Coordinates of C-alpha atoms in Angstrom, one line a residue:
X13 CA 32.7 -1.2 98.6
X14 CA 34.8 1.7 98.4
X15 CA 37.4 2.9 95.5
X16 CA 40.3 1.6 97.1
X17 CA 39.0 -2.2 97.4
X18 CA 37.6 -2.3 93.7
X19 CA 40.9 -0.7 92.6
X20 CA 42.5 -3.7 94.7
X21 CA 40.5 -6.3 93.5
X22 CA 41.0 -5.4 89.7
X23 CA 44.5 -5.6 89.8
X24 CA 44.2 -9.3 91.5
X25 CA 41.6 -10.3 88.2
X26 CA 44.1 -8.8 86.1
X27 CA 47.4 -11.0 87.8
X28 CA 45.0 -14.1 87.8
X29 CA 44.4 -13.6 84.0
X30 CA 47.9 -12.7 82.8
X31 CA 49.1 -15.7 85.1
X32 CA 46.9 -18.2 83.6
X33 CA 47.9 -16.8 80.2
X34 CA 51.8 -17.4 81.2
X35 CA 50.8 -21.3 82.0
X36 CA 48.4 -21.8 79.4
X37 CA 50.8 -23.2 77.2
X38 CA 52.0 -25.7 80.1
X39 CA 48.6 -27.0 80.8
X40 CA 48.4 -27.5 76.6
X41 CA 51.0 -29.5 76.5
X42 CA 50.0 -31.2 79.4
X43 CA 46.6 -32.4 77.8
X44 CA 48.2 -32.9 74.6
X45 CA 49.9 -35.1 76.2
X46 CA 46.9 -37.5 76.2
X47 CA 45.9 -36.3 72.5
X48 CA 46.2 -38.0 68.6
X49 CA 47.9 -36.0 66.6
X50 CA 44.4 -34.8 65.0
X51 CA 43.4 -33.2 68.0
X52 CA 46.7 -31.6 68.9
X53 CA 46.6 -29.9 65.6
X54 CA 43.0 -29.8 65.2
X55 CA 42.6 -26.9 68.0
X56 CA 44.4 -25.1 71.1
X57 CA 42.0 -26.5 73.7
X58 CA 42.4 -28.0 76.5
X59 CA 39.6 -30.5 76.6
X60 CA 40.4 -33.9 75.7
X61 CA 37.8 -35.7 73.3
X62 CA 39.5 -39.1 73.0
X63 CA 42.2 -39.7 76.0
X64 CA 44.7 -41.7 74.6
X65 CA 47.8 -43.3 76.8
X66 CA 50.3 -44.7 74.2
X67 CA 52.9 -41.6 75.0
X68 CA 53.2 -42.3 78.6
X69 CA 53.4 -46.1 77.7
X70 CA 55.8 -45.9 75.2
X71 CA 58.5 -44.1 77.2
X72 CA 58.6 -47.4 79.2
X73 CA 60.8 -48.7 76.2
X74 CA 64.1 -48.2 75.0
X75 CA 65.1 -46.5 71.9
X76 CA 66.8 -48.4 69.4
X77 CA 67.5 -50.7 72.4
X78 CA 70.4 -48.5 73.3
X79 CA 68.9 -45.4 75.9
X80 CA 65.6 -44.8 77.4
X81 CA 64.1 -41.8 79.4
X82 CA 65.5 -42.8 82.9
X83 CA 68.7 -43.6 81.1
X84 CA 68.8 -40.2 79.2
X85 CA 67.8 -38.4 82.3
X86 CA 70.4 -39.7 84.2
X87 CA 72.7 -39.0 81.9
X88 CA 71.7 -35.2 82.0
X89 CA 72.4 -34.8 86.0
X90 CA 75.6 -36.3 85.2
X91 CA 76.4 -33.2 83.4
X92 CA 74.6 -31.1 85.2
X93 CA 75.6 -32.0 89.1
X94 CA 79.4 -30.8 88.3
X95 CA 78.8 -28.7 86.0
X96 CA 76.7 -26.4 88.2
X97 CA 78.8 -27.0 91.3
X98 CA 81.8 -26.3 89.7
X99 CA 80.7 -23.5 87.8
X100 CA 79.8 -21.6 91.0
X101 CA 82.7 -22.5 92.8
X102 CA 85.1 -21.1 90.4
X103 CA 83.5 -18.3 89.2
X104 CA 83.5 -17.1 93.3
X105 CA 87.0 -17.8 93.5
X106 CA 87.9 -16.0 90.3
X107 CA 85.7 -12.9 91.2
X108 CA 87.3 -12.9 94.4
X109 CA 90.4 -12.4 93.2
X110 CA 88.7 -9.3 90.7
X111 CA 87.2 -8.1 93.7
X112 CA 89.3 -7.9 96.8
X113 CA 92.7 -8.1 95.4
X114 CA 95.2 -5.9 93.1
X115 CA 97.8 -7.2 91.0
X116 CA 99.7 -6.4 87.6
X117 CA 97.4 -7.0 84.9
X118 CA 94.4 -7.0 86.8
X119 CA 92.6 -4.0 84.5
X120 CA 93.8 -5.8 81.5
X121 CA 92.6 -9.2 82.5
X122 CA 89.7 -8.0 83.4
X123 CA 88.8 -6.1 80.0
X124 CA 89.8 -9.7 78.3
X125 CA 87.5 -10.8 80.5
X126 CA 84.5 -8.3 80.2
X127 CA 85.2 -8.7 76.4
X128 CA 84.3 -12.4 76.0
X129 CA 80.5 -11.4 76.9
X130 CA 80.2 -9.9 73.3
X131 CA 81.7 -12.8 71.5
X132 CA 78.9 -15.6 69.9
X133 CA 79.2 -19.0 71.0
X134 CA 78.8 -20.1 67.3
X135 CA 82.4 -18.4 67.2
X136 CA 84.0 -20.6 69.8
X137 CA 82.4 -23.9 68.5
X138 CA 85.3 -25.1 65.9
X139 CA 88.1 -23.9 67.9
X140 CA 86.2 -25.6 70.7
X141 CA 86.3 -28.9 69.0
X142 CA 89.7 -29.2 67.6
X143 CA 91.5 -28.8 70.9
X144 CA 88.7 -31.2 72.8
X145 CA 90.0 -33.6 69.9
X146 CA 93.4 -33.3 70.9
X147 CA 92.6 -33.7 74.3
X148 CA 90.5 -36.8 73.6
X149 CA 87.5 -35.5 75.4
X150 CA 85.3 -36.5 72.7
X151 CA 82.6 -39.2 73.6
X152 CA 84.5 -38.9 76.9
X153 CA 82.5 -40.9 79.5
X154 CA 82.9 -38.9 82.1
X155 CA 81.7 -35.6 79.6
X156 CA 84.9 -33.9 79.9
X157 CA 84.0 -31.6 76.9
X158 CA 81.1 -30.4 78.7
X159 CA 82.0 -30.4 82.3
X160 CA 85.7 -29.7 82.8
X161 CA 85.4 -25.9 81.4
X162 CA 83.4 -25.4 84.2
X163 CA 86.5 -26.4 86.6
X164 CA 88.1 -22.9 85.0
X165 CA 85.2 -20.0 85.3
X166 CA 83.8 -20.4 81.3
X167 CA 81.0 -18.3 82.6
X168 CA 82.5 -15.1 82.4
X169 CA 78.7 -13.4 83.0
X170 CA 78.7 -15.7 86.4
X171 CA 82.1 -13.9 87.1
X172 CA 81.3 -10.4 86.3
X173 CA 78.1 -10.4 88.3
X174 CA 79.8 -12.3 91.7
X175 CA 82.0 -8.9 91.2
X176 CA 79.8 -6.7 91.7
X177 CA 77.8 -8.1 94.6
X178 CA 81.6 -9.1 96.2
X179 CA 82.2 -5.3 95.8
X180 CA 79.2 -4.8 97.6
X181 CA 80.3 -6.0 100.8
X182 CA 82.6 -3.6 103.0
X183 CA 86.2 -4.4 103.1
X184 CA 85.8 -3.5 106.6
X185 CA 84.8 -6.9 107.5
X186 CA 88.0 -8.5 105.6
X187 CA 90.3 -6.2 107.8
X188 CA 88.2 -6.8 111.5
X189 CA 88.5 -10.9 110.0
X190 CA 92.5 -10.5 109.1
X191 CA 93.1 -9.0 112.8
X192 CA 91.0 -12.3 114.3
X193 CA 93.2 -14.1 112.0
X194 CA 91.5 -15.3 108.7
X195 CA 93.3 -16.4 106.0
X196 CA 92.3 -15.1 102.1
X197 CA 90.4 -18.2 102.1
X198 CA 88.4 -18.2 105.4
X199 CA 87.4 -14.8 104.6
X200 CA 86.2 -16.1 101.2
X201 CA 84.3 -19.4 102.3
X202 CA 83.1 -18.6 106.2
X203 CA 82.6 -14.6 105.3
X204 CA 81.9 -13.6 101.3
X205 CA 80.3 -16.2 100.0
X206 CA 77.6 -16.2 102.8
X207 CA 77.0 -12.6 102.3
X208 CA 76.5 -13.0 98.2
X209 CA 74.4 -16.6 98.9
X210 CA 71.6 -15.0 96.8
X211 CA 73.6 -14.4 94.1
X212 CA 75.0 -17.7 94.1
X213 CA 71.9 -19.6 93.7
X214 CA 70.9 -17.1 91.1
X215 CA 74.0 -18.6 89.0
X216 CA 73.5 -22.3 90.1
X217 CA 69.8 -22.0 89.0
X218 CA 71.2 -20.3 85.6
X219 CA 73.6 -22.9 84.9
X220 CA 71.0 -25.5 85.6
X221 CA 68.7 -24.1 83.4
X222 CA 71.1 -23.6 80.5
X223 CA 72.8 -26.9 81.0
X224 CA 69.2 -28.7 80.8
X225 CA 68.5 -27.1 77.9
X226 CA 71.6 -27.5 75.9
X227 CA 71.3 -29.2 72.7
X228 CA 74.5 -28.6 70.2
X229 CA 76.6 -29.8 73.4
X230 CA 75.9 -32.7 73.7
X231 CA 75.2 -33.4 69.5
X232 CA 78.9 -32.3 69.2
X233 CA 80.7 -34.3 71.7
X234 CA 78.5 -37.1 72.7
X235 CA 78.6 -40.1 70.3
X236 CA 77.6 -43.0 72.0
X237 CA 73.7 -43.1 72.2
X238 CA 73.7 -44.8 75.7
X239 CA 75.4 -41.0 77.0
X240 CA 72.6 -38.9 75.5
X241 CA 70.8 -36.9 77.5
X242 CA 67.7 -36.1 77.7
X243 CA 67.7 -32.8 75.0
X244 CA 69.2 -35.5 72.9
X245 CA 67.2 -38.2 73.0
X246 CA 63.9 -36.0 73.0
X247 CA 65.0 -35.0 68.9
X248 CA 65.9 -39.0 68.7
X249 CA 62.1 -39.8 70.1
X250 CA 61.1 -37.5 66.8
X251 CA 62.5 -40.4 64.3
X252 CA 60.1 -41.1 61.5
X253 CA 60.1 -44.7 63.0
X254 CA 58.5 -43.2 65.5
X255 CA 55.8 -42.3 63.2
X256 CA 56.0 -38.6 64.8
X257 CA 53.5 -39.6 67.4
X258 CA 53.8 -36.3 69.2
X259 CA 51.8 -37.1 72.5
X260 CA 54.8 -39.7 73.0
X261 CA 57.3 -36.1 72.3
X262 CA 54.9 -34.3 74.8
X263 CA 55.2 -36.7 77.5
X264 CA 59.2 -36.6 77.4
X265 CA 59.6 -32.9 77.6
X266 CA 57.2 -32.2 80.3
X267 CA 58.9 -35.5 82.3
X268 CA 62.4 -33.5 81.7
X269 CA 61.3 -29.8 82.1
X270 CA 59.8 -30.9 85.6
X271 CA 63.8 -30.9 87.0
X272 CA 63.9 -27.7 85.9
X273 CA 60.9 -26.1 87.3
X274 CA 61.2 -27.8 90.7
X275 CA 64.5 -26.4 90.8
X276 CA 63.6 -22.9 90.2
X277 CA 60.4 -22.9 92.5
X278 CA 62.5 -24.0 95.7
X279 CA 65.2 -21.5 95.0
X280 CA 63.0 -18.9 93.7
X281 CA 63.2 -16.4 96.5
X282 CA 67.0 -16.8 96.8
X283 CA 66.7 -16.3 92.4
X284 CA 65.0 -12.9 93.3
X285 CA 67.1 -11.9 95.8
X286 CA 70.0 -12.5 93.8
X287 CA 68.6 -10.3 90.7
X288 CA 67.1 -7.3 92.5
X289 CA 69.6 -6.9 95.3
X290 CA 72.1 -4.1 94.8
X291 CA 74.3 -3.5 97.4
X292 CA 75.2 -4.9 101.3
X293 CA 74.9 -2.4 103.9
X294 CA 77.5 -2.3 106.8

């Protein structure tokens, strides 16, 4: 065997230990799924020495007799499905506009624009509230605090990167589509957005992710325990009635964070894609 296939064959040991070190804490959780709390906090193991089944059984019930787990997770793609579409719809239009077209205001709006990026969400969370009060969008059941933003490119990092990859692609193919006769909008929907597909996905799987995960959300403008979702009712199913059985907790998060991983596997190379690529050749 000579240099070159040792030298290979190290570096595959040393990807097939740092990946199993990336998942290790997955497959924990995964078997403490089927531990008493005395052996999930008697070591980091993975072997189970009494397999217990009371978490998995348990999410069978509903909570307070007002939400379960199918309940709460259905509740979450009710925020997430629009929110996600919507989100990427209008943040392409908007950088669209940033990108192919120049009109007054345009270096001003966009500096607003760029400048939103720096300011903390913990900022815009009273503000936020008082005019979703005076809206009504509170306890809406259609989530209109959460999803109608999304309508009106609230992402501005969604914006700013679509801008970059839509400047990316040669103007030259927006004349040659104008002489065949495209409208703004055909050249947007049958011509750009094809082009920057990668990047697309890469915001639709962000969104997704972030949405999933949101907790003060849905705290703050969800009241009615039947519209929790999921990152809701998991802090619910860690009641002291609950005795703080935490295989039961276990069992709930891995059930809700397998969404999210399927989602990023099957639009992983299109997630790449949209992170590495830098520009469009024409």
């Amino acid at each position: 065997m000579n240099f070159k296939k040792i030298k290979q064959a190290s570096v595959y040991i040393l990807l097939v230990l740092m990946g199993f070190f990336m998942i290790y804490p997955i497959l924990w959780m995964i078997s403490a799924t089927f531990k008493t709390n005395s052996e999930i906090f008697g070591s980091v193991s993975l072997l189970i020495k009494k397999p217990v089944t009371d978490g998995y059984i348990s999410i069978a019930g509903n909570y307070g007799g007002n939400i379960n787990l199918p309940g709460a997770m259905l509740n979450s793609f009710i925020i997430i499905v629009p929110k996600v579409v919507f989100t990427v719809i209008s943040s392409a239009v908007t950088a669209y506009g940033f990108g192919r077209f120049d009109f007054c205001g345009k270096k001003v709006l966009y500096a607003l624009l760029l400048s939103t990026l720096f300011i903390p969400d913990t900022v815009m969370t009273i503000p936020q509230f008082i005019m979703f009060d005076k809206f009504g969008w509170i306890d809406s059941p259609l989530y209109s605090a959460l999803t109608v933003p999304a309508f009106f490119a609230f992402e501005a990092y969604f914006v700013f990167m679509l801008i970059q990859f839509i400047k990316s692609v040669p103007r030259e193919i927006d004349e040659a589509a104008r002489i065949d006769g495209c409208t703004s909008w055909h050249i947007l929907f049958c011509i750009i957005l094809p082009l920057i597909r990668p990047a697309l996905i890469s915001c639709a799987i962000f969104q997704f992710i972030w949405t999933s995960n949101d907790f003060m959300g849905p705290l703050l403008y969800v009241r009615t325990p039947s519209r929790y979702p999921v990152s809701v009712f998991i802090k619910l199913f860690m009641d002291a009635d609950m005795g703080f059985e935490f295989n039961r907790v276990f069992v709930i998060t891995l059930i809700s964070v397998l969404p999210t991983l399927i989602v990023f596997f099957i639009g992983q190379k299109f997630f790449e894609d949209g992170i590495s690529a830098g520009s469009l050749k024409g």
